[in-house]
Short mmCIF file of C-alpha atoms in Angstrom, two decimals:
data_model
loop_
_atom_site.label_atom_id
_atom_site.label_comp_id
_atom_site.label_asym_id
_atom_site.label_seq_id
_atom_site.Cartn_x
_atom_site.Cartn_y
_atom_site.Cartn_z
CA MET W 1 -12.31 51.98 11.66
CA THR W 2 -11.49 53.55 8.40
CA ALA W 3 -14.37 55.54 6.74
CA ALA W 4 -14.57 58.55 4.08
CA SER W 5 -15.99 60.86 6.98
CA ARG W 6 -16.12 60.45 10.67
CA ILE W 7 -17.43 62.52 13.66
CA LEU W 8 -15.83 62.72 16.97
CA ILE W 9 -18.21 62.87 19.68
CA ILE W 10 -16.42 64.07 23.04
CA ASP W 11 -18.35 62.73 25.78
CA TYR W 12 -18.73 65.46 28.69
CA GLY W 13 -21.12 63.01 30.78
CA SER W 14 -24.52 63.40 29.50
CA GLN W 15 -26.82 60.40 29.45
CA TYR W 16 -27.65 61.57 25.89
CA THR W 17 -24.18 61.32 24.52
CA GLN W 18 -24.91 57.82 22.86
CA LEU W 19 -27.90 59.36 21.19
CA ILE W 20 -25.75 61.83 19.35
CA ALA W 21 -23.85 59.01 18.19
CA ARG W 22 -27.07 57.19 16.90
CA ARG W 23 -28.08 60.17 15.14
CA VAL W 24 -25.01 60.71 13.36
CA ARG W 25 -24.84 57.00 12.16
CA GLU W 26 -28.61 57.28 11.05
CA ALA W 27 -27.13 59.86 8.75
CA ARG W 28 -24.87 57.14 7.31
CA VAL W 29 -21.87 58.91 9.00
CA TYR W 30 -19.51 57.13 11.21
CA SER W 31 -18.99 58.47 14.73
CA GLU W 32 -17.12 57.49 17.86
CA ILE W 33 -17.43 58.60 21.23
CA HIS W 34 -14.09 59.60 23.37
CA PRO W 35 -13.44 61.23 26.73
CA PRO W 36 -12.41 64.89 27.10
CA THR W 37 -9.06 63.53 28.25
CA ARG W 38 -8.04 62.74 24.64
CA THR W 39 -5.05 64.89 23.74
CA ILE W 40 -5.14 67.70 21.09
CA ASP W 41 -2.26 65.41 19.29
CA TRP W 42 -4.51 62.43 19.43
CA ILE W 43 -7.50 64.20 17.99
CA ARG W 44 -5.29 65.71 15.11
CA GLU W 45 -4.03 61.90 14.40
CA TRP W 46 -7.73 60.66 14.27
CA LYS W 47 -8.46 63.28 11.68
CA PRO W 48 -12.17 64.03 12.41
CA THR W 49 -14.39 65.41 9.68
CA GLY W 50 -16.23 67.05 12.59
CA ILE W 51 -16.29 67.25 16.30
CA ILE W 52 -19.44 67.36 18.68
CA LEU W 53 -18.96 68.19 22.25
CA SER W 54 -21.85 66.66 24.18
CA GLY W 55 -23.79 67.86 27.19
CA GLY W 56 -23.10 66.99 30.45
CA PRO W 57 -24.32 67.74 34.27
CA ASN W 58 -21.32 69.82 35.20
CA SER W 59 -20.91 73.57 35.45
CA VAL W 60 -17.88 74.87 33.81
CA TYR W 61 -16.96 76.65 36.88
CA GLY W 62 -17.00 73.25 38.88
CA GLU W 63 -13.93 71.72 40.39
CA ASN W 64 -12.14 69.18 38.29
CA VAL W 65 -14.59 69.42 35.52
CA PRO W 66 -13.66 68.37 32.09
CA THR W 67 -12.68 70.82 29.69
CA ALA W 68 -11.20 71.52 26.09
CA ASP W 69 -8.09 72.69 24.77
CA PRO W 70 -8.68 75.99 22.62
CA ALA W 71 -6.44 74.47 19.75
CA LEU W 72 -9.42 71.76 19.31
CA PHE W 73 -11.33 74.56 17.40
CA ASP W 74 -8.71 74.58 14.51
CA VAL W 75 -8.79 70.77 13.86
CA ALA W 76 -12.46 70.55 12.50
CA PRO W 77 -15.77 72.13 12.44
CA VAL W 78 -17.01 71.76 15.94
CA LEU W 79 -20.67 71.92 17.42
CA GLY W 80 -21.15 72.44 21.22
CA VAL W 81 -24.47 70.69 22.63
CA CYS W 82 -25.74 72.33 26.03
CA TYR W 83 -22.83 72.12 28.16
CA GLY W 84 -20.70 71.87 25.18
CA MET W 85 -21.83 75.23 24.18
CA GLN W 86 -21.12 76.90 27.53
CA LEU W 87 -17.60 75.21 27.39
CA ILE W 88 -17.01 77.01 23.99
CA ALA W 89 -18.01 79.93 25.39
CA HIS W 90 -15.94 79.54 28.68
CA VAL W 91 -12.70 78.45 26.77
CA LEU W 92 -13.04 81.44 24.37
CA GLY W 93 -13.53 84.09 27.01
CA ALA W 94 -17.22 84.53 27.43
CA GLU W 95 -18.98 84.90 31.00
CA VAL W 96 -21.21 81.65 31.79
CA THR W 97 -23.45 82.33 34.70
CA ARG W 98 -24.95 79.97 37.23
CA GLY W 99 -28.57 79.90 37.84
CA GLY W 100 -30.87 82.64 36.48
CA ARG W 101 -32.29 81.75 33.14
CA ARG W 102 -32.72 77.90 33.55
CA GLU W 103 -34.65 75.74 31.38
CA TYR W 104 -35.88 72.20 31.61
CA GLY W 105 -38.17 70.52 29.16
CA ARG W 106 -39.77 71.66 26.07
CA ALA W 107 -39.27 75.02 24.79
CA GLU W 108 -39.67 77.21 21.27
CA ILE W 109 -36.77 78.83 19.68
CA ARG W 110 -36.68 81.06 16.79
CA PRO W 111 -33.73 81.46 14.25
CA THR W 112 -32.71 85.03 14.31
CA VAL W 113 -29.98 85.19 11.52
CA PRO W 114 -29.29 82.97 8.40
CA SER W 115 -27.03 80.29 9.57
CA ALA W 116 -26.04 76.96 7.84
CA LEU W 117 -26.98 75.10 11.17
CA PHE W 118 -30.83 76.24 10.56
CA GLU W 119 -30.92 76.06 7.04
CA GLY W 120 -34.33 75.05 6.04
CA PHE W 121 -35.92 76.60 9.21
CA ASP W 122 -38.32 79.53 8.53
CA PRO W 123 -37.34 82.37 10.77
CA ALA W 124 -41.09 83.29 11.04
CA GLU W 125 -41.81 80.05 12.89
CA THR W 126 -40.87 78.76 15.91
CA ALA W 127 -39.23 75.22 16.36
CA THR W 128 -39.86 73.00 19.44
CA VAL W 129 -36.79 71.82 21.23
CA TRP W 130 -35.53 70.23 24.43
CA MET W 131 -33.68 72.23 27.11
CA SER W 132 -31.98 71.00 30.06
CA HIS W 133 -29.56 73.59 31.50
CA GLY W 134 -29.11 75.36 34.86
CA ASP W 135 -26.31 77.87 33.75
CA HIS W 136 -26.51 80.19 30.92
CA ILE W 137 -24.27 82.36 28.47
CA GLU W 138 -24.37 86.15 29.48
CA SER W 139 -22.94 87.25 26.07
CA PRO W 140 -21.41 85.47 23.09
CA PRO W 141 -17.59 85.05 22.83
CA THR W 142 -15.69 87.62 20.71
CA GLY W 143 -16.16 86.99 17.19
CA PHE W 144 -19.48 85.02 17.68
CA HIS W 145 -23.12 85.89 17.04
CA VAL W 146 -26.52 84.82 18.14
CA THR W 147 -28.36 82.58 15.62
CA ALA W 148 -31.46 81.53 17.54
CA ALA W 149 -33.26 82.69 20.59
CA SER W 150 -36.25 81.35 22.91
CA ALA W 151 -38.78 83.14 25.10
CA GLY W 152 -36.44 82.15 28.14
CA ASN W 153 -33.04 82.60 26.81
CA PRO W 154 -32.05 85.08 24.13
CA MET W 155 -28.84 82.84 23.28
CA ALA W 156 -30.25 79.59 22.25
CA ALA W 157 -27.50 79.09 19.78
CA PHE W 158 -24.64 81.08 18.44
CA GLU W 159 -21.95 80.60 15.77
CA HIS W 160 -18.47 82.17 14.96
CA GLU W 161 -18.22 84.85 12.28
CA SER W 162 -15.83 83.15 10.12
CA LYS W 163 -14.86 80.05 11.82
CA PRO W 164 -17.02 76.76 11.56
CA ILE W 165 -17.87 76.71 15.35
CA TYR W 166 -21.58 76.26 16.32
CA GLY W 167 -23.23 75.98 19.69
CA VAL W 168 -26.90 75.27 20.67
CA GLN W 169 -28.14 75.35 24.23
CA PHE W 170 -30.65 72.57 23.51
CA HIS W 171 -30.50 68.82 22.64
CA PRO W 172 -31.04 68.16 19.00
CA GLU W 173 -30.43 64.54 19.37
CA VAL W 174 -33.32 63.52 21.47
CA ALA W 175 -36.72 63.02 20.09
CA HIS W 176 -38.41 65.90 21.81
CA THR W 177 -36.61 68.01 19.46
CA PRO W 178 -38.45 67.21 16.43
CA ARG W 179 -36.16 68.71 13.74
CA GLY W 180 -33.10 67.95 15.69
CA ARG W 181 -32.04 65.31 12.97
CA GLU W 182 -32.11 68.08 10.34
CA LEU W 183 -30.21 70.28 12.19
CA LEU W 184 -27.46 67.89 12.73
CA ALA W 185 -27.71 66.83 9.10
CA ASN W 186 -27.05 70.53 8.53
CA PHE W 187 -24.05 70.38 10.57
CA LEU W 188 -22.59 67.19 8.91
CA PHE W 189 -23.46 67.91 5.37
CA LYS W 190 -23.62 71.79 5.05
CA VAL W 191 -20.80 72.54 7.51
CA CYS W 192 -18.29 69.45 7.65
CA GLY W 193 -18.82 68.46 4.21
CA ALA W 194 -19.28 64.65 5.43
CA THR W 195 -20.14 61.89 3.04
CA PRO W 196 -23.00 59.39 3.86
CA SER W 197 -20.96 56.36 3.10
CA TRP W 198 -21.32 54.43 6.62
CA THR W 199 -23.31 51.35 5.81
CA PRO W 200 -23.82 47.66 7.10
CA GLY W 201 -21.91 46.60 4.22
CA THR W 202 -18.88 49.03 4.87
CA PHE W 203 -19.11 47.86 8.43
CA ILE W 204 -18.71 44.24 7.64
CA GLU W 205 -16.11 44.65 5.07
CA GLU W 206 -13.85 46.71 7.48
CA GLU W 207 -14.67 44.49 10.53
CA VAL W 208 -13.85 41.17 8.67
CA ALA W 209 -10.31 42.74 7.57
CA LYS W 210 -9.61 43.69 11.32
CA ILE W 211 -10.69 40.15 12.75
CA ARG W 212 -8.33 38.53 10.01
CA ALA W 213 -5.46 40.72 11.06
CA LEU W 214 -6.14 40.22 14.89
CA VAL W 215 -6.52 36.38 14.70
CA GLY W 216 -4.22 35.14 12.12
CA ASP W 217 -4.23 31.33 11.90
CA ALA W 218 -5.71 30.95 15.56
CA GLN W 219 -8.45 29.29 16.85
CA VAL W 220 -11.42 31.16 18.10
CA ILE W 221 -14.32 30.34 20.34
CA CYS W 222 -17.77 32.08 20.47
CA GLY W 223 -20.22 32.00 23.36
CA LEU W 224 -23.57 31.61 21.57
CA SER W 225 -26.61 32.33 23.43
CA GLY W 226 -28.97 32.14 20.40
CA GLY W 227 -30.03 35.88 20.76
CA VAL W 228 -29.41 38.28 18.04
CA ASP W 229 -26.31 39.72 19.32
CA SER W 230 -24.28 36.54 19.62
CA SER W 231 -25.57 35.11 16.46
CA VAL W 232 -24.76 38.31 14.47
CA ALA W 233 -21.50 38.28 16.23
CA ALA W 234 -21.01 34.68 15.20
CA ALA W 235 -21.75 35.08 11.60
CA LEU W 236 -19.57 38.06 11.35
CA VAL W 237 -16.51 36.26 12.65
CA HIS W 238 -17.39 33.18 10.49
CA ARG W 239 -17.28 35.33 7.48
CA ALA W 240 -13.76 36.63 8.43
CA ILE W 241 -12.05 33.13 9.62
CA GLY W 242 -14.59 30.17 8.55
CA ASP W 243 -13.63 27.00 10.37
CA GLN W 244 -11.21 28.62 12.68
CA LEU W 245 -14.38 29.46 14.72
CA THR W 246 -16.03 27.12 17.04
CA CYS W 247 -19.45 28.33 18.72
CA VAL W 248 -20.11 27.00 21.97
CA PHE W 249 -23.89 27.08 23.36
CA VAL W 250 -24.22 26.66 26.89
CA ASP W 251 -27.54 25.64 28.14
CA HIS W 252 -27.22 27.48 31.64
CA GLY W 253 -30.71 26.34 32.58
CA LEU W 254 -31.90 29.96 32.22
CA LEU W 255 -33.26 29.83 28.84
CA ARG W 256 -36.92 30.47 27.59
CA MET W 257 -39.00 27.34 26.64
CA HIS W 258 -37.68 25.31 23.82
CA GLU W 259 -34.65 27.88 23.36
CA ARG W 260 -32.09 25.32 23.08
CA GLU W 261 -33.58 23.34 20.18
CA GLN W 262 -34.31 26.48 18.29
CA VAL W 263 -30.68 27.43 18.36
CA GLU W 264 -29.31 24.24 17.55
CA ARG W 265 -31.56 24.09 14.64
CA THR W 266 -30.89 27.32 13.22
CA MET W 267 -26.65 27.46 13.76
CA ARG W 268 -26.24 23.93 12.32
CA THR W 269 -28.62 24.24 9.52
CA HIS W 270 -28.71 27.59 8.19
CA MET W 271 -25.33 28.90 9.16
CA GLY W 272 -23.19 25.74 8.92
CA ILE W 273 -21.09 26.97 11.84
CA LYS W 274 -19.32 24.23 14.13
CA LEU W 275 -21.40 24.31 17.22
CA VAL W 276 -20.94 22.34 20.73
CA THR W 277 -23.72 22.21 23.01
CA ILE W 278 -23.15 22.14 26.83
CA ASP W 279 -25.44 21.40 29.20
CA ALA W 280 -24.23 23.13 32.53
CA SER W 281 -27.75 23.99 33.86
CA ALA W 282 -27.11 22.21 37.25
CA ARG W 283 -23.85 24.15 37.49
CA PHE W 284 -25.11 27.32 36.99
CA LEU W 285 -28.16 26.84 39.34
CA ASP W 286 -25.69 25.72 41.98
CA ALA W 287 -23.55 28.84 41.67
CA LEU W 288 -26.80 30.95 41.80
CA ARG W 289 -28.19 29.25 45.05
CA GLY W 290 -29.24 31.67 47.81
CA ILE W 291 -28.22 34.78 45.63
CA GLU W 292 -30.74 37.60 45.45
CA ASP W 293 -28.70 40.63 44.77
CA PRO W 294 -28.86 41.27 40.69
CA GLU W 295 -25.23 42.27 40.80
CA ALA W 296 -24.25 39.18 42.38
CA LYS W 297 -26.18 37.21 40.01
CA ARG W 298 -24.53 38.74 37.18
CA ARG W 299 -21.13 38.10 38.50
CA ALA W 300 -21.83 34.64 39.38
CA ILE W 301 -23.00 33.85 35.89
CA GLY W 302 -20.11 35.86 34.25
CA HIS W 303 -17.61 33.66 36.20
CA THR W 304 -19.27 30.37 35.65
CA PHE W 305 -19.75 31.21 32.13
CA ILE W 306 -15.94 31.67 31.63
CA ASP W 307 -15.15 28.57 33.60
CA VAL W 308 -17.31 26.40 31.40
CA PHE W 309 -15.88 27.96 28.21
CA GLU W 310 -12.33 27.24 29.30
CA GLU W 311 -13.12 23.66 30.09
CA ALA W 312 -15.08 23.39 26.95
CA THR W 313 -12.16 24.58 24.89
CA ALA W 314 -9.75 22.31 26.59
CA SER W 315 -12.05 19.08 26.28
CA ALA W 316 -12.70 20.16 22.45
CA GLY W 317 -9.19 20.44 21.62
CA THR W 318 -9.47 23.64 19.62
CA ASN W 319 -6.73 25.53 21.91
CA ALA W 320 -8.57 28.89 21.24
CA LYS W 321 -6.93 31.98 22.03
CA PHE W 322 -9.82 34.45 21.41
CA LEU W 323 -13.34 34.46 22.72
CA VAL W 324 -15.95 36.15 20.69
CA GLN W 325 -18.76 38.01 22.76
CA GLY W 326 -21.90 39.89 21.22
CA THR W 327 -21.38 43.06 23.54
CA LEU W 328 -23.23 46.07 22.02
CA TYR W 329 -22.89 49.70 22.58
CA PRO W 330 -25.83 50.17 25.26
CA ASP W 331 -24.24 47.21 27.19
CA VAL W 332 -20.96 49.45 27.51
CA ILE W 333 -22.79 52.73 28.03
CA GLU W 334 -24.91 51.32 30.96
CA SER W 335 -21.72 49.59 32.35
CA ALA W 336 -19.63 52.31 32.37
CA SER W 337 -18.27 55.05 30.20
CA PRO W 338 -17.25 53.26 27.00
CA THR W 339 -13.87 55.21 26.74
CA GLY W 340 -13.28 56.56 30.27
CA GLY W 341 -15.53 59.41 29.99
CA PRO W 342 -17.66 60.66 32.76
CA SER W 343 -20.92 59.10 32.05
CA VAL W 344 -22.54 57.47 34.80
CA THR W 345 -22.77 53.32 35.47
CA ILE W 346 -26.16 52.26 35.56
CA LYS W 347 -25.79 48.49 36.03
CA THR W 348 -23.27 45.92 35.18
CA HIS W 349 -23.69 43.86 32.29
CA HIS W 350 -22.34 40.18 32.66
CA ASN W 351 -20.49 40.33 29.43
CA VAL W 352 -18.88 43.84 30.12
CA GLY W 353 -18.07 44.05 33.64
CA GLY W 354 -18.74 40.55 35.10
CA LEU W 355 -15.84 38.61 33.34
CA LYS W 356 -13.42 36.55 35.42
CA PRO W 357 -10.15 38.34 36.08
CA GLY W 358 -7.29 36.22 34.46
CA MET W 359 -9.28 34.37 32.13
CA GLN W 360 -7.23 32.71 29.14
CA PHE W 361 -8.96 34.39 26.25
CA SER W 362 -8.58 37.48 24.60
CA LEU W 363 -11.74 39.35 23.79
CA ILE W 364 -13.29 39.88 20.08
CA GLU W 365 -16.24 42.18 20.45
CA PRO W 366 -17.02 43.08 16.87
CA LEU W 367 -20.37 44.69 17.62
CA ARG W 368 -19.21 46.62 20.62
CA GLU W 369 -19.66 50.03 18.90
CA LEU W 370 -23.29 49.23 17.39
CA PHE W 371 -26.66 49.73 18.59
CA LYS W 372 -29.21 47.15 18.31
CA ASP W 373 -30.85 48.35 15.52
CA GLU W 374 -27.59 48.50 13.50
CA VAL W 375 -26.62 44.75 14.60
CA ARG W 376 -30.13 43.82 13.02
CA ASN W 377 -29.40 45.31 9.76
CA VAL W 378 -25.70 43.84 9.90
CA GLY W 379 -27.37 40.61 10.53
CA ARG W 380 -29.65 40.89 7.50
CA GLU W 381 -26.59 41.95 5.34
CA LEU W 382 -24.85 38.79 6.38
CA GLY W 383 -27.84 36.74 5.21
CA LEU W 384 -29.35 35.66 8.72
CA PRO W 385 -33.04 34.60 8.55
CA GLU W 386 -35.53 37.37 9.86
CA GLU W 387 -36.84 35.28 12.63
CA MET W 388 -33.45 35.32 14.16
CA VAL W 389 -32.38 38.97 13.58
CA GLY W 390 -35.98 40.15 14.51
CA ARG W 391 -36.00 38.47 17.83
CA HIS W 392 -36.76 40.48 20.95
CA PRO W 393 -33.66 41.12 22.94
CA PHE W 394 -32.91 38.52 25.54
CA PRO W 395 -30.43 39.04 28.52
CA GLY W 396 -27.15 37.13 28.81
CA PRO W 397 -28.12 36.10 32.33
CA GLY W 398 -31.17 34.64 30.93
CA LEU W 399 -34.31 34.25 33.29
CA ALA W 400 -32.06 34.59 36.41
CA ILE W 401 -32.90 38.47 36.33
CA ARG W 402 -36.25 37.82 35.61
CA VAL W 403 -36.93 35.79 38.68
CA LEU W 404 -36.66 38.21 41.19
CA GLY W 405 -35.06 37.15 44.64
CA ALA W 406 -33.20 33.38 44.84
CA VAL W 407 -33.35 31.43 41.76
CA SER W 408 -34.66 27.72 41.81
CA GLU W 409 -35.78 25.19 39.20
CA PRO W 410 -39.49 25.66 40.23
CA ALA W 411 -39.26 29.36 40.10
CA LEU W 412 -37.94 28.86 36.47
CA GLY W 413 -40.51 26.62 35.65
CA VAL W 414 -43.38 28.90 36.47
CA LEU W 415 -41.73 31.90 34.73
CA ARG W 416 -40.94 29.84 31.50
CA GLN W 417 -44.57 28.84 31.14
CA ALA W 418 -45.90 32.26 31.96
CA ASP W 419 -43.48 33.95 29.36
CA ALA W 420 -44.03 31.32 26.57
CA ILE W 421 -47.96 32.22 26.84
CA TYR W 422 -47.25 35.91 26.97
CA LEU W 423 -45.09 35.68 23.75
CA GLU W 424 -47.39 33.18 21.93
CA GLU W 425 -50.50 35.63 22.31
CA ILE W 426 -48.44 38.68 21.25
CA ARG W 427 -47.40 36.71 18.17
CA ALA W 428 -51.15 35.66 17.58
CA ALA W 429 -52.39 39.20 17.87
CA ASN W 430 -49.56 40.44 15.31
CA LEU W 431 -48.24 42.67 17.75
CA TYR W 432 -44.57 41.00 18.09
CA ASP W 433 -43.00 43.49 15.43
CA GLU W 434 -44.53 46.61 17.07
CA ILE W 435 -42.96 45.80 20.26
CA TRP W 436 -38.94 46.18 21.09
CA GLN W 437 -39.02 43.75 24.15
CA ALA W 438 -41.59 41.76 25.92
CA PHE W 439 -41.07 39.46 28.74
CA ALA W 440 -42.70 38.21 32.17
CA VAL W 441 -41.29 38.66 35.51
CA LEU W 442 -41.79 36.49 38.58
CA LEU W 443 -42.01 38.59 41.85
CA PRO W 444 -40.87 37.56 45.06
CA ILE W 445 -44.26 37.88 46.68
CA ARG W 446 -47.47 35.93 46.95
CA SER W 447 -50.93 37.28 46.80
CA VAL W 448 -54.29 35.83 47.99
CA GLY W 449 -56.55 34.63 45.46
CA VAL W 450 -59.61 32.52 45.03
CA MET W 451 -59.73 29.58 42.62
CA GLY W 452 -63.05 27.71 42.32
CA ASP W 453 -64.36 28.04 46.13
CA GLU W 454 -60.89 27.55 47.44
CA ARG W 455 -58.28 30.44 48.89
CA THR W 456 -55.08 30.42 47.15
CA TYR W 457 -51.73 32.21 48.15
CA ASP W 458 -49.74 32.05 45.22
CA ASN W 459 -47.15 33.86 42.81
CA VAL W 460 -47.50 37.38 41.11
CA VAL W 461 -46.43 37.61 37.69
CA ALA W 462 -45.40 41.03 36.07
CA LEU W 463 -45.82 41.55 32.50
CA ARG W 464 -43.35 44.05 30.73
CA SER W 465 -43.46 45.11 27.13
CA VAL W 466 -41.82 48.44 25.62
CA THR W 467 -41.35 50.21 22.45
CA SER W 468 -37.74 51.79 21.69
CA THR W 469 -35.60 52.09 18.75
CA ASP W 470 -32.01 51.47 20.64
CA GLY W 471 -32.89 50.28 24.21
CA MET W 472 -31.55 53.56 25.62
CA THR W 473 -34.82 54.99 26.19
CA ALA W 474 -38.29 53.25 25.86
CA ASP W 475 -42.11 53.82 26.44
CA TRP W 476 -44.39 51.10 27.88
CA TYR W 477 -46.62 49.56 25.26
CA PRO W 478 -50.35 50.24 25.46
CA PHE W 479 -51.87 46.70 24.68
CA PRO W 480 -55.52 46.31 23.30
CA HIS W 481 -57.58 45.58 26.44
CA ASP W 482 -58.92 42.11 24.77
CA VAL W 483 -55.44 41.03 24.31
CA MET W 484 -54.08 41.93 27.80
CA ALA W 485 -57.33 40.31 29.23
CA ARG W 486 -56.50 37.01 27.26
CA ILE W 487 -52.95 37.11 28.36
CA SER W 488 -53.77 37.35 31.94
CA ASP W 489 -56.51 34.77 31.79
CA ARG W 490 -54.41 32.26 29.93
CA ILE W 491 -51.56 32.48 32.53
CA ILE W 492 -53.78 32.40 35.73
CA ARG W 493 -55.62 29.16 34.11
CA GLU W 494 -52.69 27.33 32.70
CA VAL W 495 -49.59 28.08 35.13
CA ASP W 496 -49.84 26.30 38.31
CA GLY W 497 -48.79 28.48 41.04
CA VAL W 498 -49.87 31.95 39.65
CA ASN W 499 -53.12 33.66 40.91
CA ARG W 500 -52.20 37.21 39.69
CA VAL W 501 -51.12 39.16 36.77
CA VAL W 502 -50.01 42.64 36.55
CA TYR W 503 -48.60 45.00 34.09
CA ASP W 504 -45.59 47.24 34.20
CA VAL W 505 -46.36 50.75 32.85
CA SER W 506 -42.90 52.55 33.69
CA SER W 507 -40.91 54.24 30.80
CA LYS W 508 -36.95 54.32 30.52
CA PRO W 509 -36.02 56.56 32.21
CA PRO W 510 -36.54 56.69 35.11
CA ALA W 511 -36.98 52.73 35.09
CA THR W 512 -34.69 50.45 33.19
CA ILE W 513 -36.27 47.74 30.89
CA GLU W 514 -35.43 44.78 32.92
CA TRP W 515 -36.43 44.75 36.42
CA GLU W 516 -32.87 43.66 37.79
#
């Protein structure tokens, strides 16, 4: 990626690391996350405009914990966040103490001296921040002075007296630090002198050039699901190589109601992309037969998906060498640390960790470093219709991971109907665009009910709706009671085999958005 300014984020294992990247990009400055194993020579060659050291779960005194080369502080301005601040202190000779002044949750800090990092903050007023640390720094390293303090910690931030090295003991990247974006902007523009030039247009221009250089005159095949991610990926690759791209839409039998027809109509008429549709529903259902474990479902779907693609390519005579996938940054983050860093794996995504070993294609993942809202903006820039780029996320494994337990055609039929009613009522209430993602889940239990004068023993449907900006954190959506009542009433009356509807009021974390 070539950019006027770019920020290197060293991942020390915090689940918030990707949020730092988001905040930097929201300021229109390009950023990348890399592991602490990057050598100082690699970092110098990368030529960062600034460097941010993320938080992390470790203690600087732990065994085999990630550290930093002191030469890092001479490459570019550095901001250490939480563990990153403690690491700066430790590497430069200060004492970091375990326990003692622990802080978790909201705290109030006050700037103690003028600082570029806190420019615009009134020292007479406190600012709310989010703390999450067990260790603390006893005194700043030689050449540093304290720039902010909290009631529980006299050293909430520090900076070097002459070098652009800064540390904050709190997390400016999270929403619970209301002025965190302002602080990060101060680091980017006042300290690093970054230029806010990273936009969807520049991303498209650079990615198109990369795709053309990689592909040459080879044929490319794209796995099109009809969702936002694969559609934008297809449009971007099509912009780069035109008719060298063939999109293959696999109907795996796990789609929502009328989805196949919508995909075919949009792709062929609006985008003018070569599209081959394959009905492989029986094959996928056979591969899923008897499987209840969600990770096993993802693997079965991923492997079958590649088999179908290889056969489709051979039968179409394209001799494709590359496969396009709409992998996003959250997919990568949740499956594993994106660059070999110490972040924890949450779940395997079928298009990241579930691909079949030895497959014949080389992957093109043009959206791999983007968050969902960035992908939507790229799609708009490419001219895709709003009804496509504004769609709620839909997982690659489809309804297979929304039928909890074994997947069968009858179960899928019940879920499709319930899900369609749910989304129809959300749209009718003009709530669709307020919600990040809404879907129904078929639970592997039955409940007793009464319909008319008869006792029933039927399925339970759970409804999920969340608000979010990037899918990494999410809150459940508070439906108006009349809307929820109408949705429940319609599902129970109109869907055969359902006698109970429940609503999921879990946030992420601790829950994930999907149930499986």
